[in-house]
mmCIF file of C-alpha atoms in Angstrom:
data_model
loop_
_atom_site.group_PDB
_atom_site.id
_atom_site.type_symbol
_atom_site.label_atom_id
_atom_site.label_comp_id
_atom_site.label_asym_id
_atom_site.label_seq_id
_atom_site.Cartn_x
_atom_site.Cartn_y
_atom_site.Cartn_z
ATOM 1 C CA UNK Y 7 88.853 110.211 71.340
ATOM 2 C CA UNK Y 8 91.671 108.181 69.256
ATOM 3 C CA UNK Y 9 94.143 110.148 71.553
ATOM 4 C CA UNK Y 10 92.838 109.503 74.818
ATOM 5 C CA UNK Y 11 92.748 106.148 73.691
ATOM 6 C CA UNK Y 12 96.082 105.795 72.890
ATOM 7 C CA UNK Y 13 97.285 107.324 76.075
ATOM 8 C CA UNK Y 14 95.294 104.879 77.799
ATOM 9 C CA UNK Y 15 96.976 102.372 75.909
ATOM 10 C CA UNK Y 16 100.348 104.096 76.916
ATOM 11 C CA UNK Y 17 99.863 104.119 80.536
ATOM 12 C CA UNK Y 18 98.706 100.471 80.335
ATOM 13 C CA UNK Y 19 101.994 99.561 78.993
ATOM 14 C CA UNK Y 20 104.160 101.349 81.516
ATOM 15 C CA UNK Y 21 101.772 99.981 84.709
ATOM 16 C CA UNK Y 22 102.379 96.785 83.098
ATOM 17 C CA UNK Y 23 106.309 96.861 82.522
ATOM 18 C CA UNK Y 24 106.463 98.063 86.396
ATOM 19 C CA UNK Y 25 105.139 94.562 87.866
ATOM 20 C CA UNK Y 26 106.204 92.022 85.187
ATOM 21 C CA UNK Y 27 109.834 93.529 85.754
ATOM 22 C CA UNK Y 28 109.287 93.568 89.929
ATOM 23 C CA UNK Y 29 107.675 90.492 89.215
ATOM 24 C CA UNK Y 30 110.815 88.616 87.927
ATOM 25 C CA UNK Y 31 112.968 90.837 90.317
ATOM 26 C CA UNK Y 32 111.382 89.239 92.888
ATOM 27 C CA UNK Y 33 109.964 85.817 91.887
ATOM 28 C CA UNK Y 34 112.428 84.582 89.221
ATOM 29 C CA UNK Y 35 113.880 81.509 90.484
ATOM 30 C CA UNK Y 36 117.583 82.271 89.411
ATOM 31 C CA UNK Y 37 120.746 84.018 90.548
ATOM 32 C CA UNK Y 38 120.013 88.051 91.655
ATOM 33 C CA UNK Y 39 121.993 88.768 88.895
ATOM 34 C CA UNK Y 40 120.286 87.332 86.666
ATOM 35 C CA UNK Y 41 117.172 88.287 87.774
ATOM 36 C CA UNK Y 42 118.273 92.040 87.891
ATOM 37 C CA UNK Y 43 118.982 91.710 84.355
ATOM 38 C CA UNK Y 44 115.739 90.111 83.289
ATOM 39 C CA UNK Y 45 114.252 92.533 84.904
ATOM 40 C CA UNK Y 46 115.852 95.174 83.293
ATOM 41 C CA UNK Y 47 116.070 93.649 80.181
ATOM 42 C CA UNK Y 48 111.970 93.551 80.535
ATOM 43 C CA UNK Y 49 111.639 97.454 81.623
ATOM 44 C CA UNK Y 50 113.669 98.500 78.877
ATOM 45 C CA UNK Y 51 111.713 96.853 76.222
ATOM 46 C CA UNK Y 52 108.702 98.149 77.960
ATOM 47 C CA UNK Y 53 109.823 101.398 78.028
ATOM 48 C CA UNK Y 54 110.970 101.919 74.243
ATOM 49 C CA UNK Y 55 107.213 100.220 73.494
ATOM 50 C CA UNK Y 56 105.446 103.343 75.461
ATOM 51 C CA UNK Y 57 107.968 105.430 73.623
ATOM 52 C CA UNK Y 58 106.704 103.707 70.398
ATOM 53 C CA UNK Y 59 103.432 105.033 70.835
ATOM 54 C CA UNK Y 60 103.981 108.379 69.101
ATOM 55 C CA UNK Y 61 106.227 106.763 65.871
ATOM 56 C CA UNK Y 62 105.344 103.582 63.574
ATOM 57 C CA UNK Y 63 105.690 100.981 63.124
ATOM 58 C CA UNK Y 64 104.533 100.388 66.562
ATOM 59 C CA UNK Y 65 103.801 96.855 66.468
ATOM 60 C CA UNK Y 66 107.430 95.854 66.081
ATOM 61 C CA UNK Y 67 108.117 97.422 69.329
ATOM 62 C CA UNK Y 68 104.875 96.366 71.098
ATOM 63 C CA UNK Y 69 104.087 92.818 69.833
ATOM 64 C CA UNK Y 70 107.700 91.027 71.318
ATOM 65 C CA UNK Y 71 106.636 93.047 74.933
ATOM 66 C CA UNK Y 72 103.257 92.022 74.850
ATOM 67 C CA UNK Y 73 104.261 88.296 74.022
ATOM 68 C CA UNK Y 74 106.275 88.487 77.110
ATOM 69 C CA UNK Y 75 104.049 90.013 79.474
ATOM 70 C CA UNK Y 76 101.848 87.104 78.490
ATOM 71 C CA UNK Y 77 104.078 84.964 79.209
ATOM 72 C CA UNK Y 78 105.199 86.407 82.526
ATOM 73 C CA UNK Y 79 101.176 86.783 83.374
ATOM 74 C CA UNK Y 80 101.121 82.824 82.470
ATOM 75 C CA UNK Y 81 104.164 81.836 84.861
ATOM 76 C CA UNK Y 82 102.770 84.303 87.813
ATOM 77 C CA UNK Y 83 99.463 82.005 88.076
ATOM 78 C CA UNK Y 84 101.818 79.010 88.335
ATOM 79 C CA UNK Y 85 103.364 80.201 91.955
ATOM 80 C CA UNK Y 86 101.983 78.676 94.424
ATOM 81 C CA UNK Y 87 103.002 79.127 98.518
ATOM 82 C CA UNK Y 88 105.353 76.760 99.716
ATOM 83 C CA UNK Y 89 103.202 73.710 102.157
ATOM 84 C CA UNK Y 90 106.769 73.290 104.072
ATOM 85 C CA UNK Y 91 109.619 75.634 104.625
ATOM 86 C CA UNK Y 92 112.618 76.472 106.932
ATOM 87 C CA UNK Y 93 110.084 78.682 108.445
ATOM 88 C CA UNK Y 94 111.259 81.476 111.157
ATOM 89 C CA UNK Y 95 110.410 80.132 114.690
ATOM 90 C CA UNK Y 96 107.535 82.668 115.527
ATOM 91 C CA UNK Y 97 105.397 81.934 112.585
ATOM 92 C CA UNK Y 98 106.314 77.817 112.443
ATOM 93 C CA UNK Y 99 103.364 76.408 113.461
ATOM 94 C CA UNK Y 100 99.515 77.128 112.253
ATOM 95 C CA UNK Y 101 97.030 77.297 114.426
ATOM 96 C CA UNK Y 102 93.537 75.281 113.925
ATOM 97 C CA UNK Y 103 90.331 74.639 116.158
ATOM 98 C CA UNK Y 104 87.404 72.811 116.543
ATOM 99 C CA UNK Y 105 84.073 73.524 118.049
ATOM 100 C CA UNK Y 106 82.093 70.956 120.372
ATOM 101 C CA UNK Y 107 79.018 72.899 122.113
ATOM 102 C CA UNK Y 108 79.870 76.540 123.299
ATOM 103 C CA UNK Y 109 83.840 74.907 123.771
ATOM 104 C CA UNK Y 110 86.190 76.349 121.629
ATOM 105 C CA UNK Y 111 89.205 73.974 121.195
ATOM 106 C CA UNK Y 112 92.740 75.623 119.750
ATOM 107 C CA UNK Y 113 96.059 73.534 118.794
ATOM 108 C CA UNK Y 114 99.239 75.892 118.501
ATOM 109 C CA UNK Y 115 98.466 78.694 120.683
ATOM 110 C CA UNK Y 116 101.554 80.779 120.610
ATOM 111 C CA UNK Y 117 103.167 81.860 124.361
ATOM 112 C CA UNK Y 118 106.658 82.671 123.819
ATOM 113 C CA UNK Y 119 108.821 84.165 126.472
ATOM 114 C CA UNK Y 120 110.523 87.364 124.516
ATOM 115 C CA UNK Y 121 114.065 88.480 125.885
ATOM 116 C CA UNK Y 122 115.531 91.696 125.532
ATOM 117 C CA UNK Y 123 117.567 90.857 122.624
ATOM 118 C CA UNK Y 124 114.405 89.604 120.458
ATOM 119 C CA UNK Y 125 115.348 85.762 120.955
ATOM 120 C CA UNK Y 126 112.470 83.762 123.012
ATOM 121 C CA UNK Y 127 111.710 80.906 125.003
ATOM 122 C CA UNK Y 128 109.033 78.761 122.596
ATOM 123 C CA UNK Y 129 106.529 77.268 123.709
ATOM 124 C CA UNK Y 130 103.217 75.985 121.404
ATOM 125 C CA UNK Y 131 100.009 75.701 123.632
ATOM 126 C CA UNK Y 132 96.812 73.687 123.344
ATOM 127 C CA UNK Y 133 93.667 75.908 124.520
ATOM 128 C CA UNK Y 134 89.774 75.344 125.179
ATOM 129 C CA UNK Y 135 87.657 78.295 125.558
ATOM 130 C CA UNK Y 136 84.320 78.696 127.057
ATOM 131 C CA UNK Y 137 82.284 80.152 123.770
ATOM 132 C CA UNK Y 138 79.504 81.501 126.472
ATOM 133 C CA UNK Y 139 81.913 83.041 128.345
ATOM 134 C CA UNK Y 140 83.280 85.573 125.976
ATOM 135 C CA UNK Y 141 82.086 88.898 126.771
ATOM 136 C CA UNK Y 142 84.525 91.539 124.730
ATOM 137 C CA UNK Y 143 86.617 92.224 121.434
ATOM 138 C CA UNK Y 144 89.336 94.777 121.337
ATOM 139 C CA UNK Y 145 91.435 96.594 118.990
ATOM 140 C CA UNK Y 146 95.444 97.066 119.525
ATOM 141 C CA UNK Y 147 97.494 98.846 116.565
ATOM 142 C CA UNK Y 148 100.935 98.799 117.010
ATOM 143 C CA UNK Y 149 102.786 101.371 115.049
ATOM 144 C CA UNK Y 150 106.169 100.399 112.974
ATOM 145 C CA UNK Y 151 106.029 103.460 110.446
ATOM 146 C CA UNK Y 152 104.994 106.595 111.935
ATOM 147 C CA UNK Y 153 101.686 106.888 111.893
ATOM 148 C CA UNK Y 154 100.576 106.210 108.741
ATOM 149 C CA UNK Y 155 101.207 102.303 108.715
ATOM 150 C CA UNK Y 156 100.417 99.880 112.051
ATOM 151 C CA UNK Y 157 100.120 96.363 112.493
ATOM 152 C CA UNK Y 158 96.578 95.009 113.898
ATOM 153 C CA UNK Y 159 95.313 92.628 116.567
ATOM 154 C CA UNK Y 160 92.186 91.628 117.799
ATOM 155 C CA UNK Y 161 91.867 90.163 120.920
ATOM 156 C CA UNK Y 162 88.821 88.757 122.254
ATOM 157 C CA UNK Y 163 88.306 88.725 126.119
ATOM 158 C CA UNK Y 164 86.604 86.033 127.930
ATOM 159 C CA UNK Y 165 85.626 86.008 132.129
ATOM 160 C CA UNK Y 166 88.434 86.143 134.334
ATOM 161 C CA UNK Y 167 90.926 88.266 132.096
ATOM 162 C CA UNK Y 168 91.014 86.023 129.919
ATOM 163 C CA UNK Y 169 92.354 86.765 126.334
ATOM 164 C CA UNK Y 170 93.011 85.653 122.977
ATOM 165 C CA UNK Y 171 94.709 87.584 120.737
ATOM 166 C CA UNK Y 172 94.866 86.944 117.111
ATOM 167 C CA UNK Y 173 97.904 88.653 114.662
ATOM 168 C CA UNK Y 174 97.475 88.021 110.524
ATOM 169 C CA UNK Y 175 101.866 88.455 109.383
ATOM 170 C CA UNK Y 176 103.807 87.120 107.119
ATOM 171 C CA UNK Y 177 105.224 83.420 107.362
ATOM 172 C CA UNK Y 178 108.785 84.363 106.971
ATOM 173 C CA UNK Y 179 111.457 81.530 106.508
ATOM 174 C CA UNK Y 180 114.012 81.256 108.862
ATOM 175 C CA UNK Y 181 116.360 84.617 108.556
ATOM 176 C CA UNK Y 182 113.618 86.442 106.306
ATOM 177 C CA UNK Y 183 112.431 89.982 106.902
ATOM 178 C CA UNK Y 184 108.830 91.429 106.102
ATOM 179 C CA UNK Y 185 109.437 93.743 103.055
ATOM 180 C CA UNK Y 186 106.031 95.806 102.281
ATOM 181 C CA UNK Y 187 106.935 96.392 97.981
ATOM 182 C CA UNK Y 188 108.483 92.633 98.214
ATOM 183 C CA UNK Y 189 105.423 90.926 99.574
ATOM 184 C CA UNK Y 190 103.401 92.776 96.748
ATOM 185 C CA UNK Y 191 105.062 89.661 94.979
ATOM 186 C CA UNK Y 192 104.342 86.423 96.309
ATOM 187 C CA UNK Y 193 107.377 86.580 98.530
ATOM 188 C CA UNK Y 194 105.765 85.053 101.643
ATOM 189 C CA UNK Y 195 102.860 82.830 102.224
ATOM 190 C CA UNK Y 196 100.115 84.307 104.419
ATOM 191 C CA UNK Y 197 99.874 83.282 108.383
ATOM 192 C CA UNK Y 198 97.098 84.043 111.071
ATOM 193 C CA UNK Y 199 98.512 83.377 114.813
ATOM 194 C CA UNK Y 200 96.680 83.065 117.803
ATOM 195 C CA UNK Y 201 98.538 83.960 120.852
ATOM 196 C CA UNK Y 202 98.610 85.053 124.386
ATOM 197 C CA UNK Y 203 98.656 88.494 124.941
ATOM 198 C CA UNK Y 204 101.887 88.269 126.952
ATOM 199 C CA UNK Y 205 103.416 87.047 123.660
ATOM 200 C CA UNK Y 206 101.892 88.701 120.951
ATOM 201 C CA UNK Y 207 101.285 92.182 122.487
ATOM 202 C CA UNK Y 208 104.452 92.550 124.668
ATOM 203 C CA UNK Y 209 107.050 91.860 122.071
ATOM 204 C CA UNK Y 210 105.993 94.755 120.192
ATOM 205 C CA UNK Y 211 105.599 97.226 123.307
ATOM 206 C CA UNK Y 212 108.521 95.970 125.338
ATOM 207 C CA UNK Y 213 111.136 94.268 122.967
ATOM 208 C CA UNK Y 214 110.596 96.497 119.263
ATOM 209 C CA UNK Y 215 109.749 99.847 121.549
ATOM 210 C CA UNK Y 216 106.759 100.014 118.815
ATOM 211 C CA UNK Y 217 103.860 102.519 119.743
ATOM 212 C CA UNK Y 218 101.398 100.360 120.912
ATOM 213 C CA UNK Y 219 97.838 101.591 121.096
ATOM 214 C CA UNK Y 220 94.603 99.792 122.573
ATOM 215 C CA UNK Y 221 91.067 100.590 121.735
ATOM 216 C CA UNK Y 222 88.202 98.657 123.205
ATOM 217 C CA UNK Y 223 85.410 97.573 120.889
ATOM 218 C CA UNK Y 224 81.773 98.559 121.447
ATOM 219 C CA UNK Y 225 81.003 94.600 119.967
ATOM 220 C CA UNK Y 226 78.055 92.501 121.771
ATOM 221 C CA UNK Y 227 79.034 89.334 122.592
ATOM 222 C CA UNK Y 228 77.350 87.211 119.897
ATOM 223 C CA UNK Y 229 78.877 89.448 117.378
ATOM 224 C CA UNK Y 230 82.809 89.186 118.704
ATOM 225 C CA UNK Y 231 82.216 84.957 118.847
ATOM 226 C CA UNK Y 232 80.917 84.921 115.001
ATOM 227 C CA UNK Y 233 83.971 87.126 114.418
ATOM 228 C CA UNK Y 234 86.432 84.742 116.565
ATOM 229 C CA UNK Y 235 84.737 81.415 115.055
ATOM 230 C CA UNK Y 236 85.731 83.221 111.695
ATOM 231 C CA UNK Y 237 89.028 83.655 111.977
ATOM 232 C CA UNK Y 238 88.643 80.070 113.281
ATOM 233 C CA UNK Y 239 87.848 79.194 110.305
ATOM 234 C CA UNK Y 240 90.347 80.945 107.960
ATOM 235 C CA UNK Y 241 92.596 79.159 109.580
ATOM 236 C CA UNK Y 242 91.357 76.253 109.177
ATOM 237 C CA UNK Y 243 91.308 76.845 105.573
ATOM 238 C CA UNK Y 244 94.436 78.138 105.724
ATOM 239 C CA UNK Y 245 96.550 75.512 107.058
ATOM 240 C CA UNK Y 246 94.829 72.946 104.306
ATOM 241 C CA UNK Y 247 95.671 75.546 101.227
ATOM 242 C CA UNK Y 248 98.144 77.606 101.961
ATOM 243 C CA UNK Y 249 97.797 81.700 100.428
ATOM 244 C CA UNK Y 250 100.193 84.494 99.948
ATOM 245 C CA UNK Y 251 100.871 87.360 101.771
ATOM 246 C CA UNK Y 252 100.162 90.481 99.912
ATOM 247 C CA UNK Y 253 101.198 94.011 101.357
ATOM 248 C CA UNK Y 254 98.000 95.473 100.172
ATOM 249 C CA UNK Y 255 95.157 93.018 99.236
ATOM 250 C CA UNK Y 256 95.878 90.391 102.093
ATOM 251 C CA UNK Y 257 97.483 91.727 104.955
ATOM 252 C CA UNK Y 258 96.280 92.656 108.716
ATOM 253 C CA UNK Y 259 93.903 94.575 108.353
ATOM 254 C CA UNK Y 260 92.408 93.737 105.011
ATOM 255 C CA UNK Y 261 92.008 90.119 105.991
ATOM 256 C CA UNK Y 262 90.208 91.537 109.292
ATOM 257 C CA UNK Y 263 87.750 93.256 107.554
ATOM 258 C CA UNK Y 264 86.766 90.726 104.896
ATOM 259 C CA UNK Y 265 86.426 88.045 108.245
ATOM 260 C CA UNK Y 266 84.286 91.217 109.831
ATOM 261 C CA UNK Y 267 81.950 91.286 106.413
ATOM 262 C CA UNK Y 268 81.428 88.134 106.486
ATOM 263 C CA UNK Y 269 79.712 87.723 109.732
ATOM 264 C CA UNK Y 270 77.736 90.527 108.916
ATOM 265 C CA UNK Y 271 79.186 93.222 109.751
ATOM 266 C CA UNK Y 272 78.350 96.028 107.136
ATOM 267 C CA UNK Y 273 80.852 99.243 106.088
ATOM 268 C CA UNK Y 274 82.149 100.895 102.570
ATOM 269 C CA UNK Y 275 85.206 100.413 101.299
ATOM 270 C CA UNK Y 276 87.797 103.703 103.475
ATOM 271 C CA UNK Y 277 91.308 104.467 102.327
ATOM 272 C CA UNK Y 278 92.011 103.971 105.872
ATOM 273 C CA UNK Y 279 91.854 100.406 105.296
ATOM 274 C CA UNK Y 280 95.025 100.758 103.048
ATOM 275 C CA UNK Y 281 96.719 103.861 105.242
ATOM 276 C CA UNK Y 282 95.835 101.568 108.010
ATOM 277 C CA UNK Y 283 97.352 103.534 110.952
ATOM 278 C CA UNK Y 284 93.987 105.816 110.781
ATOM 279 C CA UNK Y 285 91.974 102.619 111.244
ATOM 280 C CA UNK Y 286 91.103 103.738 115.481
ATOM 281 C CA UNK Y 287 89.193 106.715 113.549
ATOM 282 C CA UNK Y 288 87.375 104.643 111.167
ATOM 283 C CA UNK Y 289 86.237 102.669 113.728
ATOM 284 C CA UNK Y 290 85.490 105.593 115.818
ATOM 285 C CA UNK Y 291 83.260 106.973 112.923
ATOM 286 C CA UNK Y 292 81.591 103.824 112.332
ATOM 287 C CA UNK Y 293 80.213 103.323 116.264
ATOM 288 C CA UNK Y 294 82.739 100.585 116.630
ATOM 289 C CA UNK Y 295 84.717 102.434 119.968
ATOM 290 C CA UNK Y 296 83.474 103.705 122.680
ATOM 291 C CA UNK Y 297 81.898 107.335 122.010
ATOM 292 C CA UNK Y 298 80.923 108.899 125.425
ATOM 293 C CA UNK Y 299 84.696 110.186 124.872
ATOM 294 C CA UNK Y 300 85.719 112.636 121.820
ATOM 295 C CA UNK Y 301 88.336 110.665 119.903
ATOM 296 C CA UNK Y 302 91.321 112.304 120.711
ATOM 297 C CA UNK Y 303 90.868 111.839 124.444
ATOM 298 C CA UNK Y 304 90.683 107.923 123.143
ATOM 299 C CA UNK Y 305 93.519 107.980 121.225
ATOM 300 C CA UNK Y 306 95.133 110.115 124.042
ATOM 301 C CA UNK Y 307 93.867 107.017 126.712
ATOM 302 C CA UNK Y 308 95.235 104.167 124.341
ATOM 303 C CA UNK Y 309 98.702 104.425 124.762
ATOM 304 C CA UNK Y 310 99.815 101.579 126.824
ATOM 305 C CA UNK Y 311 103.544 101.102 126.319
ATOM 306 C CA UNK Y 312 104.111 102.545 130.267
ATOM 307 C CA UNK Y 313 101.744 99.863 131.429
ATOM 308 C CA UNK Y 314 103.112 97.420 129.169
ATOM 309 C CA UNK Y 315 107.264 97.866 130.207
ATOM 310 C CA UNK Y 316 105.853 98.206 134.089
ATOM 311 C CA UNK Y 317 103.676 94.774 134.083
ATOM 312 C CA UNK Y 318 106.448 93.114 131.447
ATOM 313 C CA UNK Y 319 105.684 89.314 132.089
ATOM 314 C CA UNK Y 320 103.724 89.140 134.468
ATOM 315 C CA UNK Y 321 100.716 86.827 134.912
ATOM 316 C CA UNK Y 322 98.654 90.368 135.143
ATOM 317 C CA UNK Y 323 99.850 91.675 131.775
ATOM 318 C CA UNK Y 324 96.761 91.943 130.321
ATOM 319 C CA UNK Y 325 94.616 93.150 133.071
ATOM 320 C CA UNK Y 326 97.795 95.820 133.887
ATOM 321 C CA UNK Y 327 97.357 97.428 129.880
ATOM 322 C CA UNK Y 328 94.016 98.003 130.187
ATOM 323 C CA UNK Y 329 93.809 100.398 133.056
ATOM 324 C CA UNK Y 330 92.718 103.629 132.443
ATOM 325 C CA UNK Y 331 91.481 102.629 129.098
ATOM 326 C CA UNK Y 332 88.025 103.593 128.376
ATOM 327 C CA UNK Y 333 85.813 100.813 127.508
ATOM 328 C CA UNK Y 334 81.709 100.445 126.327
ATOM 329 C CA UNK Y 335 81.985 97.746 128.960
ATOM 330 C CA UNK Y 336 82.759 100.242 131.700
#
């Protein structure tokens, strides 16, 4: 028993030397120099106190490292996101609504014009939205990292093709790149767009040549508007108190599904949450798609880059991307 504790002990000490040194490699408001060698400074003396483990005196060793983790653990909860930065254009603005009636009232609705070269044409929209009107949610994943990783949208469609699509990234400043171990470390500050389809969708399928893939919800109507009024909300909230990105806890997909629970929807925790590229066949399992169709036929349907490239900017982008898709609508 005294051994298992103590190797407990031991791998407590080497988890924690692995984020408080990442965590003043990343977050340490000095030179990279000088936060390299903090940060090594840190691992060593972590290290040589999980080597102490099997010699005494341990405390020696163990005491200084533990004073500094506290310390570190101390200055962590003191970061807060950044209210106001040089942001990058795409993720400048936050979006935030109001509700009179059934009329759903947006400011900041992105609908950028995306060249070839990944520059744009911006352009910030206000939006109302007929509440009754909505009639379906669905599901695009666009792959960036094979496909074990994807970034989510939902879009919820409204009469007359009609769509609003809504994309959870990271607010990067101006010349800033996502990094998925960096924004494990309060790098970025969290941001949920809402955007035209055009704008959102296409630059992914036509400009990054990502995989794009679109499922369409089985979601009754009154279910996709408590979702939508959600993420109404969060970014509401947002845009008063701003919250960091994190590459595993708050991200696309996580975010979705904690908006999701909340309005009732009900599912266990999946490791396809995480590994979020499988996410088409959790939803697939849970009765979410469309199941007249075994999945891989779906999946097989859902590709819409050909459709996407062939429409490009036209005014019938949306309605273009979804032919041949299957849909519970249908």
């Amino acid at each position: 028993m005294f051994r298992a504790a103590e190797a407990a002990f031991g791998l407590a000490l080497l988890l924690a030397t692995i984020w408080a040194s990442l965590a003043l490699f990343y977050r340490l408001p000095v030179s990279p120099a000088i936060r390299g060698a903090a940060a090594g400074s840190l691992a060593l003396l972590g290290v040589v106190a999980v080597i102490s483990m099997i010699w005494r005196p341990r405390l020696v060793v163990i005491l200084p490292f533990v004073l500094c983790f506290t310390g570190i653990v101390v200055w962590w909860g003191s970061i807060e996101p950044p209210a106001a930065a040089n942001w990058a254009g795409d993720v400048a603005r936050l979006v935030t609504g109001t509700v009179d009636s059934d009329i759903l009232t947006l400011t900041n609705v992105r609908n950028f014009t995306w060249k070839s070269d990944g520059s744009f044409v911006e352009k910030w929209e206000p939006r109302a939205y007929d509440l009754k009107k909505l009639k379906s949610l669905d599901l695009f994943m666009s792959y960036w990292a094979g496909p074990e990783m994807a970034h989510m949208i939902l879009s919820f469609g409204f009469d007359g093709d009609q769509y609003l699509a809504w994309s959870i990234e990271v607010r990067r400043t101006a010349g800033g790149k996502f990094s998925p171990l960096g924004d494990l470390f309060k790098s970025n500050p969290l941001v949920i767009i809402a955007a035209d389809e055009r704008d959102v969708v296409r630059v992914r399928s036509n400009i990054r040549g990502e995989d794009v893939q679109l499922f369409r919800m089985r979601a009754p109507p009154a279910n996709a508007a408590r979702l939508l009024l959600q993420y109404v909300s969060d970014a509401n909230a947002l845009a008063e108190h701003p919250r960091f990105y994190n590459s595993l806890t708050t991200n696309c997909t996580t975010t979705a599904a904690k908006m999701m629970r909340a309005v009732g929807a009900t599912f266990p925790f999946d490791w396809r949450l995480i590994v979020n590229g499988y996410l088409p066949e959790f939803a697939y399992d849970r009765n979410a798609l469309d199941k007249k169709l075994p999945f891989e036929e779906l999946k097989a349907a859902a590709h819409i880059a050909p459709r996407a490239k062939s429409a490009d900017a036209s005014e019938d982008f949306s309605k273009a991307i979804r032919e041949g898709v299957p849909s519970p609508l249908d």
